[in-house]
Coordinates of C-alpha atoms in Angstrom, one line a residue:
M1 CA -34.0 -34.8 79.1
S2 CA -35.7 -33.2 82.1
G3 CA -38.8 -32.1 80.2
A4 CA -38.3 -28.5 81.4
L5 CA -37.8 -27.2 77.8
A6 CA -41.0 -27.3 75.7
P7 CA -40.2 -28.1 72.1
F8 CA -40.7 -25.3 69.6
W9 CA -42.9 -27.6 67.5
R10 CA -45.8 -27.2 69.9
A11 CA -46.0 -23.5 69.0
S12 CA -45.8 -23.9 65.2
S13 CA -48.0 -27.0 64.7
L14 CA -51.0 -26.4 62.5
E15 CA -52.3 -29.8 63.5
V16 CA -54.2 -29.8 66.8
F17 CA -55.1 -33.0 68.6
E18 CA -56.7 -33.6 72.0
A19 CA -58.0 -36.8 73.6
A20 CA -59.6 -37.5 76.9
P21 CA -58.0 -39.8 79.5
F22 CA -58.9 -43.5 79.6
T23 CA -61.5 -44.5 82.1
G24 CA -63.6 -47.6 82.9
D25 CA -63.3 -51.2 81.9
H26 CA -63.1 -51.8 78.1
A27 CA -62.2 -54.5 75.6
T28 CA -60.4 -54.0 72.3
D29 CA -58.8 -56.1 69.6
L30 CA -55.4 -54.2 69.8
A31 CA -54.1 -52.3 72.8
I32 CA -51.3 -49.8 72.0
V33 CA -49.2 -48.1 74.7
G34 CA -47.4 -45.0 73.4
G35 CA -48.5 -42.2 71.2
G36 CA -45.5 -41.7 69.0
Y37 CA -44.9 -42.5 65.4
T38 CA -44.8 -46.3 65.9
G39 CA -48.0 -46.5 68.0
L40 CA -49.9 -44.0 65.8
S41 CA -48.9 -45.7 62.6
A42 CA -50.0 -49.0 64.0
A43 CA -53.3 -47.6 65.2
L44 CA -54.0 -46.1 61.8
Q45 CA -53.1 -49.4 60.0
A46 CA -55.1 -51.6 62.4
A47 CA -58.2 -49.4 62.4
G48 CA -58.0 -49.2 58.6
Q49 CA -58.2 -53.0 58.6
G50 CA -61.4 -53.0 60.6
A51 CA -59.9 -53.9 64.0
S52 CA -60.9 -52.2 67.2
V53 CA -57.9 -50.2 68.5
T54 CA -57.3 -48.4 71.8
L55 CA -54.1 -46.3 72.2
L56 CA -53.0 -45.1 75.6
E57 CA -50.5 -42.2 75.8
A58 CA -49.1 -41.1 79.2
E59 CA -48.8 -37.5 78.3
T60 CA -50.0 -36.0 75.0
V61 CA -49.6 -37.4 71.4
G62 CA -46.0 -36.7 70.3
H63 CA -44.8 -35.8 73.8
G64 CA -41.7 -37.9 73.5
G65 CA -39.2 -38.2 70.7
S66 CA -41.8 -37.9 68.0
G67 CA -42.4 -34.2 69.0
R68 CA -38.8 -33.4 70.0
N69 CA -36.7 -34.3 66.9
V70 CA -35.3 -32.2 64.1
G71 CA -37.8 -33.5 61.5
L72 CA -35.5 -35.3 59.0
V73 CA -37.3 -38.1 57.1
N74 CA -34.4 -40.3 56.1
A75 CA -34.3 -43.4 53.9
G76 CA -32.3 -45.6 56.3
L77 CA -30.5 -45.8 59.6
W78 CA -27.2 -44.4 60.8
L79 CA -25.6 -47.7 59.8
P80 CA -24.6 -48.1 56.1
P81 CA -26.1 -51.1 54.3
D82 CA -23.0 -53.4 54.6
D83 CA -23.0 -52.9 58.3
L84 CA -26.7 -53.9 58.5
C85 CA -25.9 -57.1 56.5
R86 CA -23.0 -58.0 58.8
A87 CA -25.2 -57.5 61.9
L88 CA -28.3 -59.2 60.7
G89 CA -27.0 -61.6 58.0
S90 CA -27.2 -60.9 54.3
E91 CA -30.9 -61.7 53.7
A92 CA -32.3 -59.9 56.7
G93 CA -29.9 -56.9 56.2
E94 CA -30.9 -56.5 52.6
H95 CA -34.6 -56.7 53.6
L96 CA -34.3 -54.0 56.2
T97 CA -32.3 -51.8 53.8
A98 CA -35.0 -52.1 51.2
V99 CA -37.8 -51.5 53.7
L100 CA -36.2 -48.4 55.0
A101 CA -35.3 -47.1 51.6
A102 CA -39.0 -46.9 50.9
A103 CA -39.9 -45.3 54.3
P104 CA -40.0 -41.7 53.0
D105 CA -42.5 -42.9 50.4
L106 CA -44.8 -44.2 53.1
V107 CA -44.4 -41.0 55.2
F108 CA -45.1 -38.6 52.4
A109 CA -48.0 -40.8 51.1
L110 CA -49.7 -40.7 54.5
I111 CA -49.2 -37.0 54.6
D112 CA -50.9 -36.6 51.2
D113 CA -53.6 -39.2 51.9
H114 CA -54.7 -37.6 55.2
A115 CA -53.9 -34.0 54.4
I116 CA -51.6 -33.7 57.3
A117 CA -50.5 -30.1 57.8
C118 CA -46.8 -30.7 58.7
E119 CA -44.8 -28.6 56.3
P120 CA -43.6 -31.5 54.1
M121 CA -40.6 -30.7 52.0
R122 CA -39.1 -33.5 50.0
H123 CA -35.9 -31.9 48.7
G124 CA -33.6 -34.6 50.1
T125 CA -31.1 -34.6 52.8
L126 CA -27.4 -33.8 52.9
H127 CA -25.1 -36.1 54.9
L128 CA -22.2 -33.7 55.6
A129 CA -18.6 -34.5 55.9
H130 CA -17.6 -32.5 59.1
A131 CA -13.8 -33.3 58.5
P132 CA -11.7 -34.7 55.7
R133 CA -12.0 -38.2 57.1
G134 CA -15.8 -37.8 56.9
T135 CA -15.4 -37.6 53.1
A136 CA -13.9 -41.1 53.1
Q137 CA -16.9 -42.3 55.1
L138 CA -19.3 -40.8 52.6
R139 CA -17.5 -42.4 49.7
A140 CA -17.8 -45.8 51.3
R141 CA -21.5 -45.2 52.0
L142 CA -22.1 -43.9 48.5
A143 CA -20.7 -47.1 46.9
Q144 CA -22.8 -49.3 49.2
M145 CA -26.0 -47.3 48.5
Q146 CA -25.5 -47.1 44.7
A147 CA -24.8 -50.8 44.6
R148 CA -28.3 -51.2 45.9
G149 CA -29.8 -48.8 43.4
A150 CA -30.1 -45.7 45.6
P151 CA -30.2 -42.5 43.6
V152 CA -27.6 -40.8 45.8
Q153 CA -24.9 -38.4 44.7
L154 CA -21.6 -37.2 46.3
L155 CA -21.2 -33.4 46.2
D156 CA -17.9 -31.6 46.5
G157 CA -17.1 -28.8 49.0
C158 CA -18.1 -26.0 46.5
E159 CA -21.4 -27.6 45.8
V160 CA -22.1 -28.2 49.5
A161 CA -21.3 -24.5 50.3
A162 CA -23.7 -23.4 47.6
R163 CA -26.5 -25.7 49.0
T164 CA -25.9 -24.9 52.7
G165 CA -24.6 -21.4 52.8
T166 CA -21.5 -22.3 54.7
D167 CA -18.0 -23.5 53.7
A168 CA -17.6 -25.5 57.0
F169 CA -18.2 -28.9 55.3
H170 CA -15.9 -30.8 52.9
A171 CA -18.4 -32.9 51.0
A172 CA -22.0 -34.2 51.3
L173 CA -24.0 -37.2 50.2
H174 CA -27.3 -36.0 48.7
D175 CA -30.3 -38.4 49.0
P176 CA -33.3 -37.1 47.1
R177 CA -35.6 -39.7 48.5
A178 CA -35.6 -38.0 51.9
G179 CA -37.0 -34.8 53.2
T180 CA -38.2 -32.8 56.2
I181 CA -41.4 -32.3 58.1
Q182 CA -42.8 -30.6 61.2
P183 CA -42.4 -33.7 63.4
L184 CA -45.0 -33.0 66.0
A185 CA -47.6 -31.9 63.4
Y186 CA -47.0 -35.2 61.6
A187 CA -47.6 -37.2 64.8
R188 CA -50.8 -35.2 65.5
G189 CA -51.9 -35.7 62.0
L190 CA -51.4 -39.5 62.3
A191 CA -53.4 -39.4 65.5
R192 CA -56.3 -37.5 63.8
A193 CA -56.2 -39.9 60.9
A194 CA -56.3 -43.0 63.2
R195 CA -59.2 -41.6 65.1
E196 CA -61.1 -40.9 61.9
A197 CA -60.4 -44.5 60.9
G198 CA -62.1 -45.6 64.1
A199 CA -59.3 -46.0 66.6
E200 CA -59.8 -44.9 70.2
L201 CA -57.0 -42.6 71.5
H202 CA -56.5 -41.5 75.0
E203 CA -54.0 -38.9 76.4
H204 CA -52.9 -38.3 80.0
S205 CA -53.3 -42.1 80.6
P206 CA -50.1 -43.5 82.0
V207 CA -50.1 -47.2 82.1
T208 CA -49.4 -48.7 85.6
G209 CA -49.4 -52.4 84.8
V210 CA -49.4 -54.8 81.9
E211 CA -49.8 -58.6 82.1
H212 CA -51.2 -61.5 80.1
R213 CA -53.8 -63.6 82.0
D214 CA -56.8 -65.7 81.1
G215 CA -55.9 -65.6 77.4
Q216 CA -55.8 -61.8 77.1
W217 CA -53.7 -58.8 77.8
C218 CA -54.7 -56.6 80.7
V219 CA -53.5 -53.0 80.7
T220 CA -54.2 -50.9 83.7
T221 CA -54.2 -47.2 84.3
A222 CA -55.1 -45.2 87.4
Q223 CA -58.7 -44.9 86.1
G224 CA -59.4 -48.0 84.2
T225 CA -58.6 -51.4 82.8
L226 CA -58.2 -52.3 79.1
R227 CA -58.5 -55.9 78.0
A228 CA -57.1 -56.9 74.6
K229 CA -56.3 -59.9 72.5
R230 CA -53.2 -58.2 71.1
L231 CA -50.7 -55.7 72.5
L232 CA -48.1 -53.3 71.2
M233 CA -45.7 -51.5 73.5
A234 CA -44.4 -48.5 71.6
T235 CA -42.8 -46.4 74.3
N236 CA -39.2 -46.5 73.1
A237 CA -37.0 -44.0 75.0
Y238 CA -39.9 -42.8 77.1
H239 CA -40.9 -46.1 78.6
T240 CA -41.9 -46.2 82.3
P241 CA -42.3 -49.3 84.4
A242 CA -45.6 -51.3 83.9
P243 CA -45.2 -54.3 86.1
P244 CA -45.2 -57.2 85.9
L245 CA -44.2 -56.6 82.3
R246 CA -40.5 -55.7 81.9
L247 CA -38.8 -54.2 78.9
P248 CA -35.0 -54.0 78.6
E249 CA -33.4 -50.8 79.9
M250 CA -32.0 -48.8 76.9
P251 CA -29.0 -46.5 76.8
V252 CA -30.3 -43.0 76.3
V253 CA -28.8 -40.3 74.2
Q254 CA -30.1 -36.8 74.7
F255 CA -30.4 -34.4 71.8
Y256 CA -30.4 -30.6 72.2
Q257 CA -32.0 -28.3 69.6
L258 CA -32.6 -24.6 69.1
A259 CA -34.7 -22.6 66.6
T260 CA -34.0 -19.0 65.5
E261 CA -36.5 -16.4 64.7
P262 CA -37.7 -16.5 61.1
L263 CA -35.1 -15.2 58.7
G264 CA -35.9 -12.5 56.2
D265 CA -36.1 -13.3 52.5
N266 CA -32.5 -12.2 51.8
R267 CA -31.0 -14.4 54.6
A268 CA -33.3 -17.3 53.7
R269 CA -32.0 -17.3 50.2
E270 CA -28.4 -17.7 51.5
I271 CA -28.9 -20.6 54.0
L272 CA -30.2 -24.0 52.8
P273 CA -31.9 -22.4 49.7
G274 CA -32.9 -25.8 48.4
G275 CA -34.6 -26.8 51.6
E276 CA -32.6 -29.9 52.3
G277 CA -32.3 -31.3 55.8
C278 CA -28.7 -32.0 57.0
W279 CA -26.8 -34.2 59.4
D280 CA -23.1 -34.6 59.7
T281 CA -20.5 -37.4 60.1
G282 CA -19.3 -36.3 63.5
L283 CA -19.2 -38.9 66.3
V284 CA -21.2 -36.3 68.3
M285 CA -23.6 -35.7 65.5
T286 CA -25.0 -32.3 64.5
A287 CA -28.2 -31.8 62.5
L288 CA -29.4 -28.7 60.6
R289 CA -32.4 -27.6 58.7
R290 CA -34.8 -24.7 57.9
D291 CA -38.5 -24.8 58.5
A292 CA -41.3 -23.4 56.4
A293 CA -41.2 -20.0 58.0
G294 CA -37.4 -19.7 57.5
R295 CA -36.2 -20.5 61.0
I296 CA -32.9 -22.3 61.3
I297 CA -33.1 -25.4 63.5
L298 CA -29.8 -26.7 64.8
G299 CA -29.4 -29.7 67.0
G300 CA -26.6 -31.8 68.5
M301 CA -26.2 -34.7 70.9
G302 CA -26.5 -33.6 74.5
G303 CA -29.2 -32.7 76.9
A304 CA -30.6 -29.4 78.3
G305 CA -28.1 -27.2 80.0
A306 CA -25.7 -24.3 79.6
I307 CA -22.9 -26.3 78.0
H308 CA -25.0 -27.5 75.1
A309 CA -26.8 -24.1 74.8
D310 CA -23.5 -22.3 74.6
W311 CA -22.2 -24.8 72.0
A312 CA -25.3 -24.4 69.9
A313 CA -25.0 -20.6 69.8
R314 CA -21.3 -20.8 68.9
K315 CA -22.0 -23.4 66.3
L316 CA -24.7 -21.4 64.7
A317 CA -22.5 -18.3 64.5
Q318 CA -19.5 -20.4 63.2
L319 CA -21.6 -21.9 60.4
F320 CA -23.4 -18.7 59.5
P321 CA -21.6 -15.5 60.6
Q322 CA -24.3 -13.4 59.0
L323 CA -26.6 -14.7 61.8
R324 CA -24.6 -13.3 64.6
G325 CA -26.9 -11.5 67.0
I326 CA -30.1 -13.1 65.6
S327 CA -32.7 -14.0 68.2
V328 CA -32.9 -17.6 69.3
P329 CA -36.2 -17.8 71.2
H330 CA -36.6 -21.6 71.3
A331 CA -34.6 -24.4 72.8
W332 CA -35.5 -27.9 73.8
A333 CA -34.2 -31.4 74.1
G334 CA -35.4 -35.0 73.7
R335 CA -34.3 -38.6 74.3
I336 CA -33.1 -41.3 71.9
A337 CA -33.1 -45.0 72.7
M338 CA -29.7 -46.1 71.4
T339 CA -29.1 -49.8 71.1
G340 CA -25.5 -51.0 71.3
D341 CA -25.5 -52.0 67.6
H342 CA -27.8 -49.1 66.5
L343 CA -30.4 -51.5 65.2
P344 CA -34.1 -51.4 66.1
R345 CA -35.8 -54.3 67.8
I346 CA -39.1 -56.1 67.7
Q347 CA -39.4 -58.2 70.8
R348 CA -42.1 -60.8 71.5
L349 CA -43.7 -60.1 74.9
G350 CA -46.0 -63.1 74.9
P351 CA -49.0 -64.3 73.0
E352 CA -49.7 -61.8 70.3
G353 CA -47.7 -59.1 72.0
F354 CA -44.8 -57.1 70.7
A355 CA -42.5 -54.2 71.9
V356 CA -40.7 -52.0 69.3
Y357 CA -37.8 -49.9 70.4
G358 CA -34.2 -48.7 69.6
Y359 CA -34.4 -46.5 66.4
S360 CA -31.2 -44.9 67.6
G361 CA -32.1 -41.4 66.3
R362 CA -34.0 -42.4 63.2
G363 CA -37.6 -42.4 64.3
I364 CA -39.8 -40.8 61.6
G365 CA -39.4 -43.2 58.7
P366 CA -38.6 -46.4 60.7
G367 CA -41.3 -45.7 63.3
T368 CA -43.9 -45.2 60.6
V369 CA -42.8 -48.4 58.8
F370 CA -42.4 -50.5 61.9
G371 CA -45.7 -49.5 63.3
K372 CA -47.6 -50.3 60.1
A373 CA -45.8 -53.7 59.7
V374 CA -46.2 -54.8 63.4
A375 CA -49.9 -53.9 63.3
G376 CA -50.4 -56.1 60.2
A377 CA -48.4 -58.9 61.8
L378 CA -50.5 -58.8 65.0
L379 CA -53.8 -58.9 63.1
T380 CA -52.9 -61.6 60.6
G381 CA -50.3 -63.7 62.5
D382 CA -48.0 -63.4 59.5
E383 CA -44.5 -62.2 60.6
T384 CA -42.7 -62.8 57.3
D385 CA -42.6 -59.2 56.1
L386 CA -41.6 -57.6 59.4
P387 CA -38.6 -55.2 58.9
V388 CA -36.4 -57.2 61.3
P389 CA -36.8 -60.7 62.8
V390 CA -38.7 -61.0 66.0
I391 CA -36.5 -61.7 69.1
A392 CA -37.5 -63.3 72.4
V393 CA -35.3 -61.4 74.7
H394 CA -32.9 -58.4 74.5
H395 CA -30.4 -57.1 77.0
E396 CA -28.3 -53.9 76.8
P397 CA -25.4 -54.4 79.2
L398 CA -24.4 -51.4 81.3
A399 CA -27.2 -49.3 79.9
R400 CA -27.0 -46.6 82.6
L401 CA -23.3 -46.4 82.3
K402 CA -23.6 -46.0 78.6
T403 CA -26.1 -43.2 79.0
L404 CA -23.7 -41.4 81.3
Y405 CA -20.9 -42.0 78.8
Y406 CA -22.8 -40.5 75.9
E407 CA -23.8 -37.4 77.8
T408 CA -20.3 -36.9 79.3
G409 CA -18.8 -37.3 75.8
A410 CA -21.2 -34.8 74.3
R411 CA -20.4 -32.3 77.1
L412 CA -16.7 -32.6 76.6
V413 CA -16.9 -32.2 72.8
H414 CA -19.3 -29.2 73.2
L415 CA -17.1 -27.5 75.8
I416 CA -14.2 -27.3 73.3
S417 CA -15.8 -27.2 69.9
A418 CA -17.0 -24.3 67.7
R419 CA -14.7 -21.9 69.5
G420 CA -12.6 -19.2 67.9

């Protein structure tokens, strides 16, 4: 994502947050690099426990994926529970499944506790079968989720058409635990809450170096040095080099989105009348939702550019012919760090230092949960309740080639799809 397209969420956010750049030489209990969901959740948690916290953000809070996503608060990852257990082992897989099942509870509790003005709507999500084979995928996921007590329900095509306003989908899995938010406003609200709890946050403070020496972490910027006993790197898909520290290079998936003008009351009653957020079973995934003002937000894998813009316009018209000719004044794109197995990682960087990355497109719930958990582990030294086991090293082979593969695949699919 080139950064040329500013996300619509900046214009519609009721939460406002600004912070001065970091300057001088300071010490803190916990240094956090990255002002997205993970870093902000960690800052809020640590400050609430009485620790001194300093967070450094290279751009502005929520500049990366936290301010560029569709805003779906899901209760899990892309992978179904059985796949998690095969990848992590039964005990660790079940633990991660349970932790992420409760992630929306944490997100919406934080929104309530701190009065975050981020358009929270907890009406569930619809995982849509984009083709008949998608229905079989949903049935398998349904059985796995229900076996673990999840209150999910499989809807037939008629019910899906009534809930979405289009007959383009064959079935859907409804998860009432999930919901939608204004994603940038949520990030800004977390930042405000963290600062109110005592955390020091700094924007426009790109980190130029990170190293552990003389028993502490030294984090340098162009205008200052931060010394900390503990470190959290929470840069994910927007990481930039901070030598001598090195993080693994991640394959990157770009995600293109558009937002229509607000719909009138009549149109709004026809399209997603229940307010659910949606994502489909397509290999090149599409997401769909409505915001509080009645705008339709549609997104799909792929970066900024005419191919994805043309696809999105065609897709919108295909799904909702009644919207042909509607103004689409907003378009933007963001980056997703996509691990090869679609599992997030907590990597040990050194003494009392962690990096968290690789949510693979599920940042809101997991980022909030992982940030809180990692902050607790760093402050107490107890790692037993972390969502995933800590790893010493991680390597993504052919990361740049995979990035090219993902974008090329998305371009090819979008060139030919949603036509006719």
